[in-house]
PDB file of C-alpha atoms in Angstrom:
ATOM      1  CA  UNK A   1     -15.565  12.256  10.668  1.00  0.00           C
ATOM      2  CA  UNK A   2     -15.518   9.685  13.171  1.00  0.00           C
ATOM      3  CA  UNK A   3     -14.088   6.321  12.855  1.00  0.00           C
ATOM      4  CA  UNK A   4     -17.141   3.656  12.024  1.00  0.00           C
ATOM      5  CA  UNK A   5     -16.978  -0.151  11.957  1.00  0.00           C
ATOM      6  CA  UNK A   6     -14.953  -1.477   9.183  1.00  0.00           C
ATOM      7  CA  UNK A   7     -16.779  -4.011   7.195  1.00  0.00           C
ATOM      8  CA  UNK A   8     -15.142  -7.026   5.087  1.00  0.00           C
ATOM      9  CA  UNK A   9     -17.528  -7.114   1.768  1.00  0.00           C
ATOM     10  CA  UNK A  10     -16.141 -10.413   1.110  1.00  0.00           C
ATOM     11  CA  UNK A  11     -17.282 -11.856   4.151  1.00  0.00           C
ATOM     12  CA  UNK A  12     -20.550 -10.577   4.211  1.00  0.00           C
ATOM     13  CA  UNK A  13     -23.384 -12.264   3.340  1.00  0.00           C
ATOM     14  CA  UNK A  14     -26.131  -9.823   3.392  1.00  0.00           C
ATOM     15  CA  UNK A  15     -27.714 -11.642   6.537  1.00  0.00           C
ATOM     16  CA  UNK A  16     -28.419  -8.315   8.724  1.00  0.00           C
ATOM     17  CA  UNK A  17     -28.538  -9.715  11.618  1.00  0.00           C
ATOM     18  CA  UNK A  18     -25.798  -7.065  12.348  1.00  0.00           C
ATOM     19  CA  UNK A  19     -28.657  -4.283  11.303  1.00  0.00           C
ATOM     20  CA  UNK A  20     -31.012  -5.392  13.578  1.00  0.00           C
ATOM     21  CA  UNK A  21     -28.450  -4.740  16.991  1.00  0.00           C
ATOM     22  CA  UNK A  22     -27.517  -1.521  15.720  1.00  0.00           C
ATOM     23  CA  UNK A  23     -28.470   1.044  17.825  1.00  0.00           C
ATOM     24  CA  UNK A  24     -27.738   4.057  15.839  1.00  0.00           C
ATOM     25  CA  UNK A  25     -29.220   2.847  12.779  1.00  0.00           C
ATOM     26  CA  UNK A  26     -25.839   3.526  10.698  1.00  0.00           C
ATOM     27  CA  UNK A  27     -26.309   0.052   8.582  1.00  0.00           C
ATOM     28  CA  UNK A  28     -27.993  -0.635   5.581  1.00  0.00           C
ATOM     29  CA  UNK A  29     -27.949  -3.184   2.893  1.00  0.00           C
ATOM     30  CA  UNK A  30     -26.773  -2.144  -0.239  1.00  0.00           C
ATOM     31  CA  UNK A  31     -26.703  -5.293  -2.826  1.00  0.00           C
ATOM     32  CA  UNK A  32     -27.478  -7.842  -0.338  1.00  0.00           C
ATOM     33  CA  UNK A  33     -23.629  -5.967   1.242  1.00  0.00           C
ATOM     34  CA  UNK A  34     -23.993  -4.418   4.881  1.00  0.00           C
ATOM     35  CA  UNK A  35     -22.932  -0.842   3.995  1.00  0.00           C
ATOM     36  CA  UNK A  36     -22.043   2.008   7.094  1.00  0.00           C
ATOM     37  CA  UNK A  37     -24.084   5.458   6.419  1.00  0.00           C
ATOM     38  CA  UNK A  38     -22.164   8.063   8.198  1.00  0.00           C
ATOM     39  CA  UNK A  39     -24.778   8.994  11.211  1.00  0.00           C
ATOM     40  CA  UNK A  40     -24.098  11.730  13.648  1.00  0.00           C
ATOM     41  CA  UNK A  41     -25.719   9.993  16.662  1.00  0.00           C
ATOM     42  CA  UNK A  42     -22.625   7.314  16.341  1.00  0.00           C
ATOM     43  CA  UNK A  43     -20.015   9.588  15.661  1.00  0.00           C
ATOM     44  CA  UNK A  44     -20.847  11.366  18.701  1.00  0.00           C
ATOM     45  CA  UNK A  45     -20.379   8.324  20.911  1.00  0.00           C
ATOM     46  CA  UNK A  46     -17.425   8.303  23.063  1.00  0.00           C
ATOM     47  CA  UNK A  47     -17.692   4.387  23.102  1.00  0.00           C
ATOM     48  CA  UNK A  48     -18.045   2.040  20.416  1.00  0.00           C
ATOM     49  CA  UNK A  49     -20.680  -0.319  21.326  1.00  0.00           C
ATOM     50  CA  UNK A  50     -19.131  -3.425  19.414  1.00  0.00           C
ATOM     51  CA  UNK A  51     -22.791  -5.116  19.241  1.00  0.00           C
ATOM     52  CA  UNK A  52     -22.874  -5.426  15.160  1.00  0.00           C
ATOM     53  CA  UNK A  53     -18.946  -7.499  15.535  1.00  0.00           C
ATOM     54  CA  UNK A  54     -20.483  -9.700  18.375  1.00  0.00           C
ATOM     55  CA  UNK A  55     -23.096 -10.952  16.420  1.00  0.00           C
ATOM     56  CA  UNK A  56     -21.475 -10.900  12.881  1.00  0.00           C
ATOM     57  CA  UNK A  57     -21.542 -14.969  12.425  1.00  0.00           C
ATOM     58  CA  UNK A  58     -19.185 -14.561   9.631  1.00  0.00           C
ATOM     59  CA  UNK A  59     -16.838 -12.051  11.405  1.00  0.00           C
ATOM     60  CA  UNK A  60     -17.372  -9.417   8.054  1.00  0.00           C
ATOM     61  CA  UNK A  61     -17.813  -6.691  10.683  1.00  0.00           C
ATOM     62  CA  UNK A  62     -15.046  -5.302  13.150  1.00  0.00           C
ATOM     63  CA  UNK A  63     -14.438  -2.372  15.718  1.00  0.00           C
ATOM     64  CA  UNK A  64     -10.981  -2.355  15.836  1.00  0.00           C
ATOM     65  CA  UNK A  65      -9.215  -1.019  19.016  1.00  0.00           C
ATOM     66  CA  UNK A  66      -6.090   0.363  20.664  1.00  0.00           C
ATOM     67  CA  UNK A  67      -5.319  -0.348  24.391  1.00  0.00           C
ATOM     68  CA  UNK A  68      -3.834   2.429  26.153  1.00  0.00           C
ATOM     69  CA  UNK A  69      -2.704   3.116  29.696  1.00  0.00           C
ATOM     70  CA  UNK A  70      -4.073   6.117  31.514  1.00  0.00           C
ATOM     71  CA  UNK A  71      -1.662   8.535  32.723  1.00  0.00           C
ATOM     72  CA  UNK A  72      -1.127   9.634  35.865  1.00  0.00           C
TER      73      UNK A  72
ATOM     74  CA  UNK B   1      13.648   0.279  -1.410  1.00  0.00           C
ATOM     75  CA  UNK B   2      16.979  -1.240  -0.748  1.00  0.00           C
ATOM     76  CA  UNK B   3      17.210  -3.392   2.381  1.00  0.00           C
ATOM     77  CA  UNK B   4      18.847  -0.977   4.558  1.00  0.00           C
ATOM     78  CA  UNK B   5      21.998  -2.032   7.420  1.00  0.00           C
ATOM     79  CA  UNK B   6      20.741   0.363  10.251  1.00  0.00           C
ATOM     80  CA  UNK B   7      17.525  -1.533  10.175  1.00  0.00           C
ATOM     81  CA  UNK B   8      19.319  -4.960   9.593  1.00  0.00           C
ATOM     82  CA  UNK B   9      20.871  -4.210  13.262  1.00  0.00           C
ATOM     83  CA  UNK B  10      17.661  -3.158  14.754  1.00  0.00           C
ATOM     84  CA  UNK B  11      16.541  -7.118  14.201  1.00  0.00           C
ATOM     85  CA  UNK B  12      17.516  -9.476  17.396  1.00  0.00           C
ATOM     86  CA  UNK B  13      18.787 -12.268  14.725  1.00  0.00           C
ATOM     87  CA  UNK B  14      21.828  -9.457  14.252  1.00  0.00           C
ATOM     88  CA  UNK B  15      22.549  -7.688  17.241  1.00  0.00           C
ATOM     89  CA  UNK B  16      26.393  -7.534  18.111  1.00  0.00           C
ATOM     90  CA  UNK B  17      27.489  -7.602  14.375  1.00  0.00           C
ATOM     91  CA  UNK B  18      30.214  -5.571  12.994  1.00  0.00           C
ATOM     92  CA  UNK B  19      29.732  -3.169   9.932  1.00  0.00           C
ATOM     93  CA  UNK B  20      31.235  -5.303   7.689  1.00  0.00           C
ATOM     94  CA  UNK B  21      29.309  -8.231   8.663  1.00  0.00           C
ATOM     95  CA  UNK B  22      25.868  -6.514   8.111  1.00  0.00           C
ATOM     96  CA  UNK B  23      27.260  -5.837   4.851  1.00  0.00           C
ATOM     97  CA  UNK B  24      27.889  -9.222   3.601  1.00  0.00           C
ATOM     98  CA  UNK B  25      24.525 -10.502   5.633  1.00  0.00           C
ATOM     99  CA  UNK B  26      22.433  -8.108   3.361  1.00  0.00           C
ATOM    100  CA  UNK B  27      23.752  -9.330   0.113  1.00  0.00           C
ATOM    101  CA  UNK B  28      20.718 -12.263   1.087  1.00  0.00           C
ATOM    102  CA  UNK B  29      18.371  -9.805   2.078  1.00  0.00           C
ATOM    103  CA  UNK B  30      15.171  -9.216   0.123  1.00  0.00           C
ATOM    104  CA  UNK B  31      12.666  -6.923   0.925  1.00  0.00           C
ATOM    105  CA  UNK B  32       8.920  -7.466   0.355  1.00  0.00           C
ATOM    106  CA  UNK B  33       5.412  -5.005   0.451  1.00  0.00           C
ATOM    107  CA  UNK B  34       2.364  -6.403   1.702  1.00  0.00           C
ATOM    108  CA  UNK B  35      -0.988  -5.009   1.632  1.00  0.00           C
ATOM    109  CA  UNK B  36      -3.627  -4.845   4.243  1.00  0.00           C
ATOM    110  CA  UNK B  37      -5.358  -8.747   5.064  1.00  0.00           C
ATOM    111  CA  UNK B  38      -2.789 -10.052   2.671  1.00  0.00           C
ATOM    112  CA  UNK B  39      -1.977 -13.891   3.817  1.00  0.00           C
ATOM    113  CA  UNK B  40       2.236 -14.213   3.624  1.00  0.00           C
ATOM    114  CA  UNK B  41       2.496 -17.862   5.219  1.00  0.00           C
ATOM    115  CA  UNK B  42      -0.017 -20.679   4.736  1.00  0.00           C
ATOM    116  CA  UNK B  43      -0.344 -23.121   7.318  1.00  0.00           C
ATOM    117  CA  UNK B  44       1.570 -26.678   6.158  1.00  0.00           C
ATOM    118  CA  UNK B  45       2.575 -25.418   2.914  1.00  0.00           C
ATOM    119  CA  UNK B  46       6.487 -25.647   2.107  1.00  0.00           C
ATOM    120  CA  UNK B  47       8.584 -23.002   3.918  1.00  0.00           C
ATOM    121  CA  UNK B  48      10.705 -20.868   1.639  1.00  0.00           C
ATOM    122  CA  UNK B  49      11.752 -18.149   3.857  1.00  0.00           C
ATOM    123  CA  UNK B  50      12.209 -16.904   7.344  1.00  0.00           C
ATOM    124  CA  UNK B  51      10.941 -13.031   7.708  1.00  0.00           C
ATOM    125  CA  UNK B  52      11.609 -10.082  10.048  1.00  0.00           C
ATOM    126  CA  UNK B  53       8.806  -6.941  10.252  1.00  0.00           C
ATOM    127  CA  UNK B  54      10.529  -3.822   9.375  1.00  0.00           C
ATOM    128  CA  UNK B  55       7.026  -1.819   9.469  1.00  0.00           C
ATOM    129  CA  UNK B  56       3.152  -2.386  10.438  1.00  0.00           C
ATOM    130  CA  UNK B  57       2.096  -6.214  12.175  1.00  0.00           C
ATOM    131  CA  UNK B  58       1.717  -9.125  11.423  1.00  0.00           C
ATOM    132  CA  UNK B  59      -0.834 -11.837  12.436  1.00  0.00           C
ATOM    133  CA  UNK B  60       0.353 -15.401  13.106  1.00  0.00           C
ATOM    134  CA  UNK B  61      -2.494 -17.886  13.373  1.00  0.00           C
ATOM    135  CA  UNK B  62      -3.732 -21.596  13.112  1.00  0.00           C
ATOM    136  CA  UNK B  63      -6.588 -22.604  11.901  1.00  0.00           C
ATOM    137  CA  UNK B  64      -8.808 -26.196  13.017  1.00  0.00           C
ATOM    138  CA  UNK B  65     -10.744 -27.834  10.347  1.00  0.00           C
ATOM    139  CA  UNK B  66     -14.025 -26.439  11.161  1.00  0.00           C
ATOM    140  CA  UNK B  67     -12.483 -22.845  10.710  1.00  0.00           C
ATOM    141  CA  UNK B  68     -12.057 -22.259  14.353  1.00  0.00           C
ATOM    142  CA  UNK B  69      -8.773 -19.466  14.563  1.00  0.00           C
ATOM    143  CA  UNK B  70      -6.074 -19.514  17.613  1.00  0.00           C
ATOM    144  CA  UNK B  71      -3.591 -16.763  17.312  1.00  0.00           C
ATOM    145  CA  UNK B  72      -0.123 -17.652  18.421  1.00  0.00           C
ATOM    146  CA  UNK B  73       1.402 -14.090  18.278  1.00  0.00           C
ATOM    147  CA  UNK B  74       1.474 -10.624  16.707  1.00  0.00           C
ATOM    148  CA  UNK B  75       4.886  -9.631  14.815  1.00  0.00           C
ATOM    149  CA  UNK B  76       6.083  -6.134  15.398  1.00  0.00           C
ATOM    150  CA  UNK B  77       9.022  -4.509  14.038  1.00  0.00           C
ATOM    151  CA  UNK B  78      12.126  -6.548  14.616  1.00  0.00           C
ATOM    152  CA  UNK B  79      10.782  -9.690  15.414  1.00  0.00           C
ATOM    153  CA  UNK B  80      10.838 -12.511  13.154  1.00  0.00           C
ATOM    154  CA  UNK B  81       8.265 -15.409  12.147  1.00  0.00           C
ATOM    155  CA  UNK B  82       8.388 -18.465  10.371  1.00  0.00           C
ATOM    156  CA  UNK B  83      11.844 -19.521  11.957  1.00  0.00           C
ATOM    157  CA  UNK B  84      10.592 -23.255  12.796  1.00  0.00           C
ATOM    158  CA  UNK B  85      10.296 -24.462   9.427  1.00  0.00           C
ATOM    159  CA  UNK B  86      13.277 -22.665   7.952  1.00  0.00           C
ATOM    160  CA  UNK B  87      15.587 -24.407  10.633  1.00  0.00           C
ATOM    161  CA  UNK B  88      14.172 -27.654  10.698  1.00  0.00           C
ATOM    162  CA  UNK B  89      12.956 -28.367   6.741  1.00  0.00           C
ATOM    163  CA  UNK B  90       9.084 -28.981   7.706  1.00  0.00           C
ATOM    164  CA  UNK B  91       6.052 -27.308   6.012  1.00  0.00           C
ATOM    165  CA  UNK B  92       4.942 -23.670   7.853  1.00  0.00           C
ATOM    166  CA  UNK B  93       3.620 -24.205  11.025  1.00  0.00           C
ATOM    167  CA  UNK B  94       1.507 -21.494  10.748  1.00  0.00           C
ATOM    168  CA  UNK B  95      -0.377 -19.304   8.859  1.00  0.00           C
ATOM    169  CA  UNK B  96       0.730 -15.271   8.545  1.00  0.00           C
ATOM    170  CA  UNK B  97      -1.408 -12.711   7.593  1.00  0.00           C
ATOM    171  CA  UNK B  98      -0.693  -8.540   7.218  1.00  0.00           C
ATOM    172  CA  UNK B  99      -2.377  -6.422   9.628  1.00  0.00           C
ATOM    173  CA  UNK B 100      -2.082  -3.352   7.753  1.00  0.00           C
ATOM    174  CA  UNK B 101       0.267  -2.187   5.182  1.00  0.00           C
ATOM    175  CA  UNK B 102       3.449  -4.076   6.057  1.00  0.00           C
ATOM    176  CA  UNK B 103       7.615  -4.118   5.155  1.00  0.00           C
ATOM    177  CA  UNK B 104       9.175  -7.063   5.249  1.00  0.00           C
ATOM    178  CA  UNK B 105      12.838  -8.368   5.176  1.00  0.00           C
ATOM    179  CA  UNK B 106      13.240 -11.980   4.299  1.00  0.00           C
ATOM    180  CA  UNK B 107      15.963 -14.652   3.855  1.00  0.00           C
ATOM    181  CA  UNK B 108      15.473 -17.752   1.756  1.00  0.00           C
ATOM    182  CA  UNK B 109      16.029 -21.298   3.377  1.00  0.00           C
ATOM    183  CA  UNK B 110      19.039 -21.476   1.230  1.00  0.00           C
ATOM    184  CA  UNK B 111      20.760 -18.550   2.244  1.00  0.00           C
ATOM    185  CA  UNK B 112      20.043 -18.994   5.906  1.00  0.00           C
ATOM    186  CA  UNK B 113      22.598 -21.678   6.576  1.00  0.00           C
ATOM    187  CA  UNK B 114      25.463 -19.896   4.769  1.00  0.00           C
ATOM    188  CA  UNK B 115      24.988 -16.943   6.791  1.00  0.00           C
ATOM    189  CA  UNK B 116      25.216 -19.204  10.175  1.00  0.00           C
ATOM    190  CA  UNK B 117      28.326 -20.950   9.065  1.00  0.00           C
ATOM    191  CA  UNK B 118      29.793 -17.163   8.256  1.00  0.00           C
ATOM    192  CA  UNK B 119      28.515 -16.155  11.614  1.00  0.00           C
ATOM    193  CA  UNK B 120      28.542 -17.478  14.568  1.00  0.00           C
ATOM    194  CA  UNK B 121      27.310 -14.809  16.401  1.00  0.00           C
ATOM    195  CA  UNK B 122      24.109 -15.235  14.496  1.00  0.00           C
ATOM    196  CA  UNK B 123      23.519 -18.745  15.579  1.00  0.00           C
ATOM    197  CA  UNK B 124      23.685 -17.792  19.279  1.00  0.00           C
ATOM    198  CA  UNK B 125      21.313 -14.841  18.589  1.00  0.00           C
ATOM    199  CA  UNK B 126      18.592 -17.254  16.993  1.00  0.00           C
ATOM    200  CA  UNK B 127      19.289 -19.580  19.821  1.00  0.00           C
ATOM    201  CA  UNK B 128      17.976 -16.934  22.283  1.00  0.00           C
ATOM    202  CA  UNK B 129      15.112 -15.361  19.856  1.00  0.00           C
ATOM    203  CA  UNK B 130      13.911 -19.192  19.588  1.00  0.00           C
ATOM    204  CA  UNK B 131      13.924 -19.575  23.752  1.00  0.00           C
ATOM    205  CA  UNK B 132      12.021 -16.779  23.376  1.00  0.00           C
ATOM    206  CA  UNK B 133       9.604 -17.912  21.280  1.00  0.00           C
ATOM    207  CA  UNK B 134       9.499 -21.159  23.216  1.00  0.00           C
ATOM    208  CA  UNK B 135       8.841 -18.739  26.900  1.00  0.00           C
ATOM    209  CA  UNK B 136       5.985 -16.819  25.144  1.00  0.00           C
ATOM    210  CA  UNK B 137       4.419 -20.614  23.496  1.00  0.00           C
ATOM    211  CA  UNK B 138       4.812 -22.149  27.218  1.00  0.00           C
ATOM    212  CA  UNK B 139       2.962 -19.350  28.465  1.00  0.00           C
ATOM    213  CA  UNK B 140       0.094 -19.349  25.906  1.00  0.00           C
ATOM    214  CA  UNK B 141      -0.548 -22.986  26.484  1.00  0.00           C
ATOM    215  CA  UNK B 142      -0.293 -22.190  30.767  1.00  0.00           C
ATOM    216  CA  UNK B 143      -3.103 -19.338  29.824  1.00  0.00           C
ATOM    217  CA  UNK B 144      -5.342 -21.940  27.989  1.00  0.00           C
ATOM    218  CA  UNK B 145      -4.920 -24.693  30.604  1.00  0.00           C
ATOM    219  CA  UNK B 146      -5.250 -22.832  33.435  1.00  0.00           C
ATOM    220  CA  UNK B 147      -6.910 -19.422  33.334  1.00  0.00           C
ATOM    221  CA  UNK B 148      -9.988 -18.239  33.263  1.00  0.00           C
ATOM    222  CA  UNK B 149     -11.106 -16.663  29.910  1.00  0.00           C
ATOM    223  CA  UNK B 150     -11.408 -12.980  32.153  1.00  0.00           C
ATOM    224  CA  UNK B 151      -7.664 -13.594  33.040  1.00  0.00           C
ATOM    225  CA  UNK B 152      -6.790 -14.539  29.838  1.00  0.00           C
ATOM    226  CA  UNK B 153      -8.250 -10.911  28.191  1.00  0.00           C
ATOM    227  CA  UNK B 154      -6.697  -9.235  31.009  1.00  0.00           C
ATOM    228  CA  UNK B 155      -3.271 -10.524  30.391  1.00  0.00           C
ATOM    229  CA  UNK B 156      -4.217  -9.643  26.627  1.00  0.00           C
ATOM    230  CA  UNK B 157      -4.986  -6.237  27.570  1.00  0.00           C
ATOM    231  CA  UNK B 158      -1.434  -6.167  29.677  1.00  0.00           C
ATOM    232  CA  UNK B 159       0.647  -7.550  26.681  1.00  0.00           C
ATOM    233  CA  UNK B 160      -0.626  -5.673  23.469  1.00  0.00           C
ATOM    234  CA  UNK B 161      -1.134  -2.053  25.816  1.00  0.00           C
ATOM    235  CA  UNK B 162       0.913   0.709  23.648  1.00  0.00           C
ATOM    236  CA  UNK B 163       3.404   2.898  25.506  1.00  0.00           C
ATOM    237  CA  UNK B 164       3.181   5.390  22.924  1.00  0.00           C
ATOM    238  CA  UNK B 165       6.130   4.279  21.524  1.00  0.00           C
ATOM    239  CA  UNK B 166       5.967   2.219  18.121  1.00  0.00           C
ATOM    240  CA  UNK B 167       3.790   1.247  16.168  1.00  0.00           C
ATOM    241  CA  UNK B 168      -0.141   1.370  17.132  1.00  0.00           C
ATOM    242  CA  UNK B 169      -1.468  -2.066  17.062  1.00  0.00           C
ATOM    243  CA  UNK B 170      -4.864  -2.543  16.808  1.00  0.00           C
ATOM    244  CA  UNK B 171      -7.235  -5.500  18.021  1.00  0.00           C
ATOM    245  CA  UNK B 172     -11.002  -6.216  17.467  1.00  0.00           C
ATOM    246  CA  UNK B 173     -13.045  -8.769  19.308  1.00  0.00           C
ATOM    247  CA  UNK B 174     -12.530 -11.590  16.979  1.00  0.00           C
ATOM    248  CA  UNK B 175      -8.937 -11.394  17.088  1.00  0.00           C
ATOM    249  CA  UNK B 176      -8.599 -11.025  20.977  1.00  0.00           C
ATOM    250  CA  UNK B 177     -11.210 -14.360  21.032  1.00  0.00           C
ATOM    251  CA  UNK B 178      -8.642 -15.701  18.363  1.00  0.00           C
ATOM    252  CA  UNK B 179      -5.889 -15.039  20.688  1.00  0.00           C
ATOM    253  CA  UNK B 180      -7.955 -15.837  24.389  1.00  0.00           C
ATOM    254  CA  UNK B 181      -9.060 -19.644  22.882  1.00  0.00           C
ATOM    255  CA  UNK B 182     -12.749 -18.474  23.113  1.00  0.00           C
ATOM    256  CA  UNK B 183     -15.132 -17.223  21.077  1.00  0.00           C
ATOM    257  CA  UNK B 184     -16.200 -12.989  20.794  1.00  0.00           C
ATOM    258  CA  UNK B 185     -19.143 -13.521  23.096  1.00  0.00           C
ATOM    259  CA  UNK B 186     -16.769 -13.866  26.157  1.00  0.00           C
ATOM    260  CA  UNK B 187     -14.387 -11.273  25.230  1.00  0.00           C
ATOM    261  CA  UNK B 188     -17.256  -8.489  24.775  1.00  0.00           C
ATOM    262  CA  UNK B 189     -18.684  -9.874  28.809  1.00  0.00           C
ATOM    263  CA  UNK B 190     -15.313 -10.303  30.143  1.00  0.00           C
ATOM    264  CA  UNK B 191     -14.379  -6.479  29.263  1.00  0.00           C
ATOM    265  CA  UNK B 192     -17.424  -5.027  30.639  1.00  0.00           C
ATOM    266  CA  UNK B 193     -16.316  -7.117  33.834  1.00  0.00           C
ATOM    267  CA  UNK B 194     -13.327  -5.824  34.025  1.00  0.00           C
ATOM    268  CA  UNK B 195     -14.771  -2.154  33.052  1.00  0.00           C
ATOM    269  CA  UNK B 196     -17.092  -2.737  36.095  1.00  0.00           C
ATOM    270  CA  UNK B 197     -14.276  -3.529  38.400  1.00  0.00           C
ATOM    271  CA  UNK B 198     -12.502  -0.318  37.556  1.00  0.00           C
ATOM    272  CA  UNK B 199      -9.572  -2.135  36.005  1.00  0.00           C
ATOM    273  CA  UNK B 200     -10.339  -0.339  32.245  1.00  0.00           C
ATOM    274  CA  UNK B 201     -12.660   2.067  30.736  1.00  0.00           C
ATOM    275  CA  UNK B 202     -14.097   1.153  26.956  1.00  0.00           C
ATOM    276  CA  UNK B 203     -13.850   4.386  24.921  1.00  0.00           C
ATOM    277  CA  UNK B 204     -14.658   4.632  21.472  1.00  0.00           C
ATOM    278  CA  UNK B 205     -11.678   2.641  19.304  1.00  0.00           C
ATOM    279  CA  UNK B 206      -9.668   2.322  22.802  1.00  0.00           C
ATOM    280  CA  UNK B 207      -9.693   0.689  25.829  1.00  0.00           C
ATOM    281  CA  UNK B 208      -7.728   2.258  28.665  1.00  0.00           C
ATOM    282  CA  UNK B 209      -6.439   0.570  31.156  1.00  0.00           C
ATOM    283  CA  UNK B 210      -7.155   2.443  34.214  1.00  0.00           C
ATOM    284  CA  UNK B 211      -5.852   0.584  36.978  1.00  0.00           C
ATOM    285  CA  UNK B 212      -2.681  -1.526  35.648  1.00  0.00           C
ATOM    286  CA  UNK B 213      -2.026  -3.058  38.856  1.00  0.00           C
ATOM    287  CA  UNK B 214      -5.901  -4.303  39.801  1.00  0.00           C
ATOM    288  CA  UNK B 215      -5.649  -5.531  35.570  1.00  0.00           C
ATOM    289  CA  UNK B 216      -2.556  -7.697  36.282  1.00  0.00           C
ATOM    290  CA  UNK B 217      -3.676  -8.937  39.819  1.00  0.00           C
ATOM    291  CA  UNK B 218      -7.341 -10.238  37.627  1.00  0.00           C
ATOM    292  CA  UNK B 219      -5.040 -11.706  35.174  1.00  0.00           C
ATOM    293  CA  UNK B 220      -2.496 -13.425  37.610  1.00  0.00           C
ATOM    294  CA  UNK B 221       0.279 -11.741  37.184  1.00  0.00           C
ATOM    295  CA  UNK B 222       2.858 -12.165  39.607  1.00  0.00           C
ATOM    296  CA  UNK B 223       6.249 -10.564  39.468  1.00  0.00           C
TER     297      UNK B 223
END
């Protein structure tokens, strides 16, 4: 399964504003908690889109990277 | 596990020591787990040890009173954090926080000024591991005076790009904002910038840099 956004349950409180940017529709609230469903339309991106961290105002939701150099 | 000597000499603060030496330095040795998003160090509260990263990162941050985070580095394996306040008796300077499951090897204040008067080779070592510190502080503060918050990502980008060696280290937004004095907004336009440029290509959980030498001429690099 591919990687999804990693969510801090702590953090979150329940606002949704990070549902509403979604684009694949993976993110639901489960007990006021933003909750990833696994969703094949995301996991077949070969980019994350990062819109659900950007807007996050309490920084619960995160698409964590690696930077890499091409090779040659 | 017991603090082991091969890694001991692996650690800047004891390069150039004999055998024997190791040996007696690891007698003051602990080693500590941390779990993932544990905080080690907070900010202004009294220093009891200095640390070195054996395995996984560590994130060493401020924070201003409205919440607002500026990272000051991330600790790999080998490097140290917390020195400051162990060598001059104030509070932490900073707070320190485990990126994912992390090793470390501490030394309590106590035990740190024995070893230096048993080793002088030790004391020159810090003396260069601080310098170094101070270089990479002097050039955070020239990146928040005086470049532009696409330079500053792109020198991000530069610094924390993996060679496939070591461990992967991995950033989100926030922390690159954290790190870049600006908030996630400017870090999500300033990549798609530099994606339009050709410097780097977003992927899915990686950004590759695709042209190194067009990334470091954005970011102002000059040999």
């Amino acid at each position: 399964m591919a990687e999804m956004p990693v969510i801090d349950r702590e953090k979150c409180d329940g606002c949704g504003l990070c549902i509403s940017v979604c684009h694949c529709n993976i993110l639901v609230l489960v007990d006021n908690v933003v909750t990833v469903v696994e969703n094949k339309k995301c996991a077949s991106c070969n980019r994350w889109c990062a819109q659900c961290e950007l807007i996050c105002p309490t920084g619960a939701i995160s698409c964590p990277f690696e930077v890499v150099i091409e090779e040659r | 596990m017991a603090v082991q000597v091969e890694l001991l000499k692996s650690i800047p603060y004891f390069s150039g020591l004999s055998a024997a030496e190791l040996d007696s330095i690891k007698e003051f040795v602990f080693e500590k787990e941390v779990e993932t998003g544990e905080m080690i160090l907070l900010e202004d509260e009294p220093a009891e040890a200095l640390y070195f990263v054996t395995s996984g990162a560590v994130r060493v941050f401020k924070t201003s009173s409205d919440g607002k985070e500026q990272i000051l580095s991330f600790i790999r394996p080998g490097e140290s954090f917390n020195d400051v306040p162990v060598f001059d008796g104030g509070p932490n300077l900073a707070s320190a926080q485990a990126v994912g499951p992390v090793v470390l090897y501490g030394i309590r204040n106590s035990d740190i000024e024995v070893i230096l008067r048993s080793h002088p080779q030790v004391s020159l070592n810090v003396t260069r591991v601080l310098s170094q510190q101070t270089r990479r502080l002097v050039s955070l503060v020239e990146d928040l005076s005086f470049r532009q918050v696409i330079a500053r990502v792109a020198k991000i980008l530069l610094e924390y790009a993996s060679d496939g060696t070591g461990p992967k280290l991995r950033l989100t937004h926030q922390e690159m904002a954290a790190m870049a004095g600006t908030a996630r907004e400017m870090v999500g336009r300033s990549l798609k910038s530099l994606e339009n440029e050709g410097a780097i290509r977003l992927e899915r959980q990686r950004i590759v840099i695709t042209d190194k030498e067009a990334l470091r001429e954005m970011a102002g690099v000059v040999d």
